[in-house]
Short mmCIF file of C-alpha atoms and ligand atoms in Angstrom, two decimals:
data_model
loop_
_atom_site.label_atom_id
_atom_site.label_comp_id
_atom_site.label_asym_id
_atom_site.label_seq_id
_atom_site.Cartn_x
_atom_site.Cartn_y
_atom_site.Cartn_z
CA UNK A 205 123.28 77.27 93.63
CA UNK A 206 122.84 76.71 97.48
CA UNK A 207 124.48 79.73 98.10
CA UNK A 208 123.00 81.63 96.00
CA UNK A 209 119.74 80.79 97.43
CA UNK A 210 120.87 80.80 100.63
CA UNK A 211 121.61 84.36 100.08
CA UNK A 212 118.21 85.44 98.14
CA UNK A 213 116.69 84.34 101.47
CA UNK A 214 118.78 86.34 103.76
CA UNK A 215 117.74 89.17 101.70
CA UNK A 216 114.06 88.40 102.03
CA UNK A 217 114.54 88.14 105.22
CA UNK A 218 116.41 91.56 105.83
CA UNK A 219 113.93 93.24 103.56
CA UNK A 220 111.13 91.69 105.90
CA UNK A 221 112.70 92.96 108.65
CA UNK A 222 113.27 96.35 107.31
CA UNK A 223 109.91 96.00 106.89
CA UNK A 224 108.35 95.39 110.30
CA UNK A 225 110.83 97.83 112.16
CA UNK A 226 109.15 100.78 109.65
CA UNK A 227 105.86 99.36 110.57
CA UNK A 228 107.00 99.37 114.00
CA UNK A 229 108.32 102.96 114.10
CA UNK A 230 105.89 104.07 111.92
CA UNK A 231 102.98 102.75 114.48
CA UNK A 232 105.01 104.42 117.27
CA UNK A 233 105.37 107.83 115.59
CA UNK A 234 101.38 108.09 115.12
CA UNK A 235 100.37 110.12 118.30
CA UNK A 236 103.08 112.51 117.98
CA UNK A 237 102.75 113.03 114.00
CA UNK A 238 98.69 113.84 114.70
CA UNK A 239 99.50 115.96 117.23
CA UNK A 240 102.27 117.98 115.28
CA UNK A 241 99.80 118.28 112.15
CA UNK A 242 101.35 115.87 109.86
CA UNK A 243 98.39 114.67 108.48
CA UNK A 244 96.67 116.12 105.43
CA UNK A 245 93.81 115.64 103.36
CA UNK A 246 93.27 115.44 99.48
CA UNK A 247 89.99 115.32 98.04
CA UNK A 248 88.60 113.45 94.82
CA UNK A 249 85.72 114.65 93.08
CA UNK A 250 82.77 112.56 92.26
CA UNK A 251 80.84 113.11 88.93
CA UNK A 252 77.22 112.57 87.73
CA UNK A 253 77.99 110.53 85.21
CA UNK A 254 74.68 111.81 82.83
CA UNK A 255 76.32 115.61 83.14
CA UNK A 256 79.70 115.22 83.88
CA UNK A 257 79.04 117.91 86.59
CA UNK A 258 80.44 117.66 90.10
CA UNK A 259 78.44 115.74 92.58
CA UNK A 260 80.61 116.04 95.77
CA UNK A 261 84.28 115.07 96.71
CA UNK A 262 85.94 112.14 98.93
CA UNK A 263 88.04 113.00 101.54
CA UNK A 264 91.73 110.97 101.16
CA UNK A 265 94.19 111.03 104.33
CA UNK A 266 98.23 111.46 103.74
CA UNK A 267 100.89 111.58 106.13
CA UNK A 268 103.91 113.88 105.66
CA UNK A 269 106.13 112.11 107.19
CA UNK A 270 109.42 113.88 107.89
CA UNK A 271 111.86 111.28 106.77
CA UNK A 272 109.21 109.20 104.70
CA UNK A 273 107.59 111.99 102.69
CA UNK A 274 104.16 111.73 102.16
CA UNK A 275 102.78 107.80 102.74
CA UNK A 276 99.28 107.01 101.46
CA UNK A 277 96.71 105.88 103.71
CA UNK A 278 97.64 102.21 103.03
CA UNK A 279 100.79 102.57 104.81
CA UNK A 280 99.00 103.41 108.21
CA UNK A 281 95.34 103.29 108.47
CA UNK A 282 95.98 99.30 109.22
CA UNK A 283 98.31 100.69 112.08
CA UNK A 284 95.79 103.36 113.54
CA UNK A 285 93.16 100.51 113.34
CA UNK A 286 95.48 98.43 115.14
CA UNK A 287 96.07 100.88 117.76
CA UNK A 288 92.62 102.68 118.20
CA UNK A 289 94.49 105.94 117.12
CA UNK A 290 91.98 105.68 113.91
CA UNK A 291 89.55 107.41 116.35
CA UNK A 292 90.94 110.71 117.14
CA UNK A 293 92.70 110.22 113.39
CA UNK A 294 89.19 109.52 111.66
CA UNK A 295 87.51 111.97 113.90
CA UNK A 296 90.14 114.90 112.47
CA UNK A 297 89.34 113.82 109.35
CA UNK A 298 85.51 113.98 109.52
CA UNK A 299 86.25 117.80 111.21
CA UNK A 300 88.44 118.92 108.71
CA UNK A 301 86.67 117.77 105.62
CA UNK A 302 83.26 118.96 106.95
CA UNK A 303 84.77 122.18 106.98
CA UNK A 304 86.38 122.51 103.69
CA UNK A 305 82.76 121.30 102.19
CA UNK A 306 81.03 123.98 104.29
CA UNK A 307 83.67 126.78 102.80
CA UNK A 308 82.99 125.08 99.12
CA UNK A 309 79.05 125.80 100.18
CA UNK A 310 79.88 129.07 101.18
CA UNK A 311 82.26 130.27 98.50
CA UNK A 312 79.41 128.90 95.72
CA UNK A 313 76.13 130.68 95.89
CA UNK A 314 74.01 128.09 94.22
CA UNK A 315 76.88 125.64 95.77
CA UNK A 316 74.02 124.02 97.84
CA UNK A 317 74.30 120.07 96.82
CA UNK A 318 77.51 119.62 97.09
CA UNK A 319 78.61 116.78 99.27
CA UNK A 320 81.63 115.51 101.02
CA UNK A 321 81.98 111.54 101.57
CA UNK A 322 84.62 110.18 103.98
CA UNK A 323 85.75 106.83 105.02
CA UNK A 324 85.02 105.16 108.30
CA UNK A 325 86.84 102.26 109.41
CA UNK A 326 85.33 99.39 111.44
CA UNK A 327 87.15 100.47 114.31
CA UNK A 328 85.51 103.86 114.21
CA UNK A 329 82.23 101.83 113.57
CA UNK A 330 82.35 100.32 116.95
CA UNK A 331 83.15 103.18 119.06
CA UNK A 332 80.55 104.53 121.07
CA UNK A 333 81.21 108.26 120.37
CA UNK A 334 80.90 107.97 116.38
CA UNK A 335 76.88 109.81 116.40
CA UNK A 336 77.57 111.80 119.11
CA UNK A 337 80.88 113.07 117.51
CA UNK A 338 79.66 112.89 114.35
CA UNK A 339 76.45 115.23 115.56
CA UNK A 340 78.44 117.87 117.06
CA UNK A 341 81.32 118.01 114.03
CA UNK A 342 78.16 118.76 111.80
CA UNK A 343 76.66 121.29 113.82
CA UNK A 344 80.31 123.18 114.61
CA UNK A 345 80.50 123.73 111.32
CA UNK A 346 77.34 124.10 110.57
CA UNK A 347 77.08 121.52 107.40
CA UNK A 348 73.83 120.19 106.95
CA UNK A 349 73.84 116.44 107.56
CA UNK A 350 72.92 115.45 103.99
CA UNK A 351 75.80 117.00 102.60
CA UNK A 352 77.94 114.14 104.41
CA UNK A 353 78.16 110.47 103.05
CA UNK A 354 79.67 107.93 105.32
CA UNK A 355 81.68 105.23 103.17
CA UNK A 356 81.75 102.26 105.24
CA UNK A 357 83.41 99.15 103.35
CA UNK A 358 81.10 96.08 102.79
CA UNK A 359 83.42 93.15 104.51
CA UNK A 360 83.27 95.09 107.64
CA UNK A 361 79.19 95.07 107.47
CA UNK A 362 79.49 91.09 106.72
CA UNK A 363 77.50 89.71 109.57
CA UNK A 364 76.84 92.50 111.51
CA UNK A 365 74.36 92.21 114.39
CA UNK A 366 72.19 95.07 115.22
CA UNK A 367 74.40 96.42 118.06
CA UNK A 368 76.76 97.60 115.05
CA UNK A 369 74.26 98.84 112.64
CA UNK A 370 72.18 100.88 115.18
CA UNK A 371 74.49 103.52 115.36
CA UNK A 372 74.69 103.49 111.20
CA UNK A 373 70.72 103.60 111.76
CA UNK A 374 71.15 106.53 113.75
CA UNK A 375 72.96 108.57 111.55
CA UNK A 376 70.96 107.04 108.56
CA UNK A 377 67.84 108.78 110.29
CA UNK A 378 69.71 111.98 110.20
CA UNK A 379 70.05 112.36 106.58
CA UNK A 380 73.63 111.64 106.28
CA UNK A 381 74.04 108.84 103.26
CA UNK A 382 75.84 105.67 104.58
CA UNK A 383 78.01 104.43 101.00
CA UNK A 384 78.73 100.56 100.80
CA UNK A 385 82.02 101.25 100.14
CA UNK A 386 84.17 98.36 97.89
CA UNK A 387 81.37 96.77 96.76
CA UNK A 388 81.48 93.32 94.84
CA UNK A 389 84.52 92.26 97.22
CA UNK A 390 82.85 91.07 100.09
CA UNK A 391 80.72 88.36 98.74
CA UNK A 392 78.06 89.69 100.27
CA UNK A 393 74.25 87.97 100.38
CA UNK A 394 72.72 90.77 98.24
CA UNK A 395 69.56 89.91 99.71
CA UNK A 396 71.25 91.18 103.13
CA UNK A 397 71.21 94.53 101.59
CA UNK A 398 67.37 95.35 102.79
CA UNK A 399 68.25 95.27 106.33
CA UNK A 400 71.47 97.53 105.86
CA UNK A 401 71.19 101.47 106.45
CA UNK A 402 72.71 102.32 103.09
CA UNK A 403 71.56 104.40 100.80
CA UNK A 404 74.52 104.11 98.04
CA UNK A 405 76.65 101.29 96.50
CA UNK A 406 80.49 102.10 95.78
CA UNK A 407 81.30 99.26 93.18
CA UNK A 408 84.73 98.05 93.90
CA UNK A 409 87.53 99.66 91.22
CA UNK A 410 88.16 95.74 90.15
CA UNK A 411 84.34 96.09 88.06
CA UNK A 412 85.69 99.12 86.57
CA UNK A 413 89.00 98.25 85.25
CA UNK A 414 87.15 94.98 83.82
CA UNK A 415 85.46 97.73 81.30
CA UNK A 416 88.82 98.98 80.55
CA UNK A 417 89.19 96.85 77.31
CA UNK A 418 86.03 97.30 74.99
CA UNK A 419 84.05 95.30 73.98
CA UNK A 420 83.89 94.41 77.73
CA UNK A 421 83.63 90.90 78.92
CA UNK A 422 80.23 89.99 78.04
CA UNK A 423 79.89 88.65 81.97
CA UNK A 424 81.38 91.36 83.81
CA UNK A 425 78.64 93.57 81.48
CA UNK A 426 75.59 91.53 83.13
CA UNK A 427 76.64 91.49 87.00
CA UNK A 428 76.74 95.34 86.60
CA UNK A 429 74.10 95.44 85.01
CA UNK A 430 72.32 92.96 87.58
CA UNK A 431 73.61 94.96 90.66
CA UNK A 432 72.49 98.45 88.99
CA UNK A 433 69.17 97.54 88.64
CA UNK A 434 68.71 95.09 91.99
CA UNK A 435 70.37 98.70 93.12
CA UNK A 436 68.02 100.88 91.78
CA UNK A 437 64.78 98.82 92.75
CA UNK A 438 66.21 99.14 96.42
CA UNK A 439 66.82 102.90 95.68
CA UNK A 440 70.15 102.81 96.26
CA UNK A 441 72.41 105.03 94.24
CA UNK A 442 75.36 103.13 92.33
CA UNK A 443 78.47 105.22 92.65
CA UNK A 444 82.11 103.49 90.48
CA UNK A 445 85.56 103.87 91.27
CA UNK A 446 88.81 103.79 89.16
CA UNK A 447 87.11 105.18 86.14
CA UNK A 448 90.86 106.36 83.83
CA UNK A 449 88.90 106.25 80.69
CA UNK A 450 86.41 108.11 78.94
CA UNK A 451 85.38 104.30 77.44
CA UNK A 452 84.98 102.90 80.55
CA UNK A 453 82.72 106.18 81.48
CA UNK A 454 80.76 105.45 78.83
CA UNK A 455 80.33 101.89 79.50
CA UNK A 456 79.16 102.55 83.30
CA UNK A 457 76.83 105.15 81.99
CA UNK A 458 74.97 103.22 79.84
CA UNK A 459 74.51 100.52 82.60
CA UNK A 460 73.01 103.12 84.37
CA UNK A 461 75.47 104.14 87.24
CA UNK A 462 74.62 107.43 88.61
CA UNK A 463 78.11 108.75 89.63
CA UNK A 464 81.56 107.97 89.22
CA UNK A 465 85.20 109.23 90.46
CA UNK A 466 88.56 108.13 88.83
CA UNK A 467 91.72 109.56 87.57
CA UNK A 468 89.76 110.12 84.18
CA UNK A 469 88.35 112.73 85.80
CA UNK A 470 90.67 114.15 88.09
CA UNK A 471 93.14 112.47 90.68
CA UNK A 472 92.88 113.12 94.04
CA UNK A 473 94.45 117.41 94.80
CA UNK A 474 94.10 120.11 96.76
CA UNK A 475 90.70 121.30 97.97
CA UNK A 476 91.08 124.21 95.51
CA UNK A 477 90.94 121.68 92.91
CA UNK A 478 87.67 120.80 93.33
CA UNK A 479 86.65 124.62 94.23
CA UNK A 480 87.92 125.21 90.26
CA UNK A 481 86.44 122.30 89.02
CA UNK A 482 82.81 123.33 90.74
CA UNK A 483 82.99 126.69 89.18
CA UNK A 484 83.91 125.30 85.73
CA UNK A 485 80.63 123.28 85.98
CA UNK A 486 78.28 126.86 86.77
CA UNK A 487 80.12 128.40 83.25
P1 C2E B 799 89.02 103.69 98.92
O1 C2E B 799 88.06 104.27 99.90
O2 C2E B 799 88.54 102.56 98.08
O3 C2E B 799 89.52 104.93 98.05
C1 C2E B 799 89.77 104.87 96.66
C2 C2E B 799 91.24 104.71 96.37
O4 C2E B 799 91.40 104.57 94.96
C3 C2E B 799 92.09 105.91 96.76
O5 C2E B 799 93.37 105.43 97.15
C4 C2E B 799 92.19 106.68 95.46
O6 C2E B 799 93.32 107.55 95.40
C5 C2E B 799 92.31 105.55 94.47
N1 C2E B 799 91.87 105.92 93.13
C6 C2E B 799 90.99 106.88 92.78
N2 C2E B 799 90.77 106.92 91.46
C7 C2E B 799 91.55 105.95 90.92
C8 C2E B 799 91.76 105.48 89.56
O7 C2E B 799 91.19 105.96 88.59
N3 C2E B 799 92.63 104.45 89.40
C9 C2E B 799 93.28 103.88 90.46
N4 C2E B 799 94.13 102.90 90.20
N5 C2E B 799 93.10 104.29 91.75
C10 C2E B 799 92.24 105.31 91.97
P2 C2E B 799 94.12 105.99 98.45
O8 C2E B 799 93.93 107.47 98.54
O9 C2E B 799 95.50 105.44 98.43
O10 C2E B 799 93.29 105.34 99.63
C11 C2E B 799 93.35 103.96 99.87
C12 C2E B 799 92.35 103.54 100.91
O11 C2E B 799 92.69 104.08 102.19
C13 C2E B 799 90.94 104.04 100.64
O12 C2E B 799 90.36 103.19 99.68
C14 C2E B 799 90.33 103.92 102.01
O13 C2E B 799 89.90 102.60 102.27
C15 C2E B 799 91.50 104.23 102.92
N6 C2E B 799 91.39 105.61 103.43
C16 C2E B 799 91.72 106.77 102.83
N7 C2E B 799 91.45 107.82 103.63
C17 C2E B 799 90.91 107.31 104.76
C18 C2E B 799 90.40 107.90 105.98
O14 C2E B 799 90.36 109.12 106.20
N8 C2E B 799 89.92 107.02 106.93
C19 C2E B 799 89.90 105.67 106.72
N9 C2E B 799 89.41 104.89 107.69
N10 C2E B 799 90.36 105.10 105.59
C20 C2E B 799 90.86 105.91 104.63
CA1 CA B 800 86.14 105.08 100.05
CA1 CA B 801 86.44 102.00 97.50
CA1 CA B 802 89.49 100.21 98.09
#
């Protein structure tokens, strides 16, 4: 039995190991792989959940890696954060998706509200250059600024002085929507949420998948409720995540969450996807 456990460790440890040299190589290989164009970006579209219609899309990185295939964004956003490459990283994302949602104006006549939301990190968040960047990535492609919605996640707006939220201020003033992305994780004081420059909640997927089962826990049902309508009274928009049921749609619309995104409604695809699913919506 000694041995035996002897040898579950040593393969622990070897799969640890494996581990932290792929991190390691994989942290290494970041430069080169933005430079080659190995990134890629697939978007998810957000619904109103009164209509069904589509509200706007967020922008999801992916690496094609040549001998990993494609890793999600867990794999290496950590690592870019680690390294400061999530700056040019998250400022090629902000460029390329502002594009795509200035074509998807372009290609739709009436096509006007649709929006495009990306993620920043806190990394991004405390780099000088993120409204000047962000000003001139806008104007090059000539998106209007309240097409954009900055997701920003709530633990890295936990205790944040004014030094980090004037630049969210900033933008705020511009008309771009600042998301509180994750929301419900961060154990936020909700009272705190008056002096933040947010104009929209992203509930965290975990309040979601608690209305997966119906009838829904009877508690879960009154701190959504309680957030939607502290929420609303602020005039903040309550957007849901994770939504892979037409139940759990229902639910969330009847506690009065404006939009939602999920695998019920489509997974993250192609930016043609949401191009068909926007022109579906004008039939
Ligand atoms: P997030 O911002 O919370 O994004 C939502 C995640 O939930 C995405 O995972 C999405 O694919 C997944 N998802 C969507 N609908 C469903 C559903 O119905 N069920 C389930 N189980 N999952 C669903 P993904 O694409 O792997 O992204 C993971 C995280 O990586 C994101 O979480 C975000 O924090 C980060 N991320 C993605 N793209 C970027 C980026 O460009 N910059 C930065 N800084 N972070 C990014
Ligand atoms: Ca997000
Ligand atoms: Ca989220
Ligand atoms: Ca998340």
């Amino acid at each position: 039995a000694k041995a035996a456990g002897g040898n579950r460790f040593e393969f622990a440890d070897a799969e640890a190991d494996e581990r932290a040299i792929t991190r390691h190589g994989l942290t290494h290989a970041l430069p080169a792989a933005l430079e080659r164009g190995e990134f890629f970006i697939e978007y998810q579209p957000l619904v109103h959940l009164g209509d069904g219609s589509v509200h706007g899309a967020e922008a999801l990185v992916r690496w094609s890696h040549p001998q990993h295939g494609v890793l999600g964004p867990d794999r290496f956003i950590p690592l870019a954060e680690h390294t400061g490459l999530i700056v040019p990283l998250g400022r090629w994302v902000l460029q390329e998706s502002v594009r795509q949602a200035r074509f998807w104006q372009e290609k739709h006549a009436d096509g006007g509200p649709l929006r495009i939301n990306v993620n920043l990190s806190p990394t991004q968040l405390h780099h000088p250059g993120l409204v000047a960047d962000t000003v001139e990535v806008l104007e090059r492609a000539g998106l209007s600024p309240g097409a954009l919605c900055l997701e920003v996640t709530e633990s890295a707006l936990i205790g944040a002085d004014e030094g980090l939220l004037k630049p969210l201020r900033q933008l705020a003033e511009m008309g771009i929507d600042i998301a509180l992305d994750d929301f419900g994780t961060g154990y936020s004081n909700l009272a705190n949420l008056r002096r933040l420059p947010v104009s929209v909640l992203k509930l965290d997927r975990s309040f979601t998948q608690s209305m997966q089962r119906l009838p829904a826990d009877p508690v879960d049902i009154k701190i959504v409720e309680g957030i939607v309508s502290l929420a609303h009274s602020l005039e903040l928009a309550v957007t849901v995540e994770g939504v892979e049921t037409g139940a759990q749609a229902e639910q969330l619309r009847e506690l009065g969450c404006d939009t939602a995104q999920g695998w019920y409604y489509a997974r993250p695809g192609a930016p043609d996807m949401i191009h068909s699913l926007v022109l579906m919506d004008a039939v």
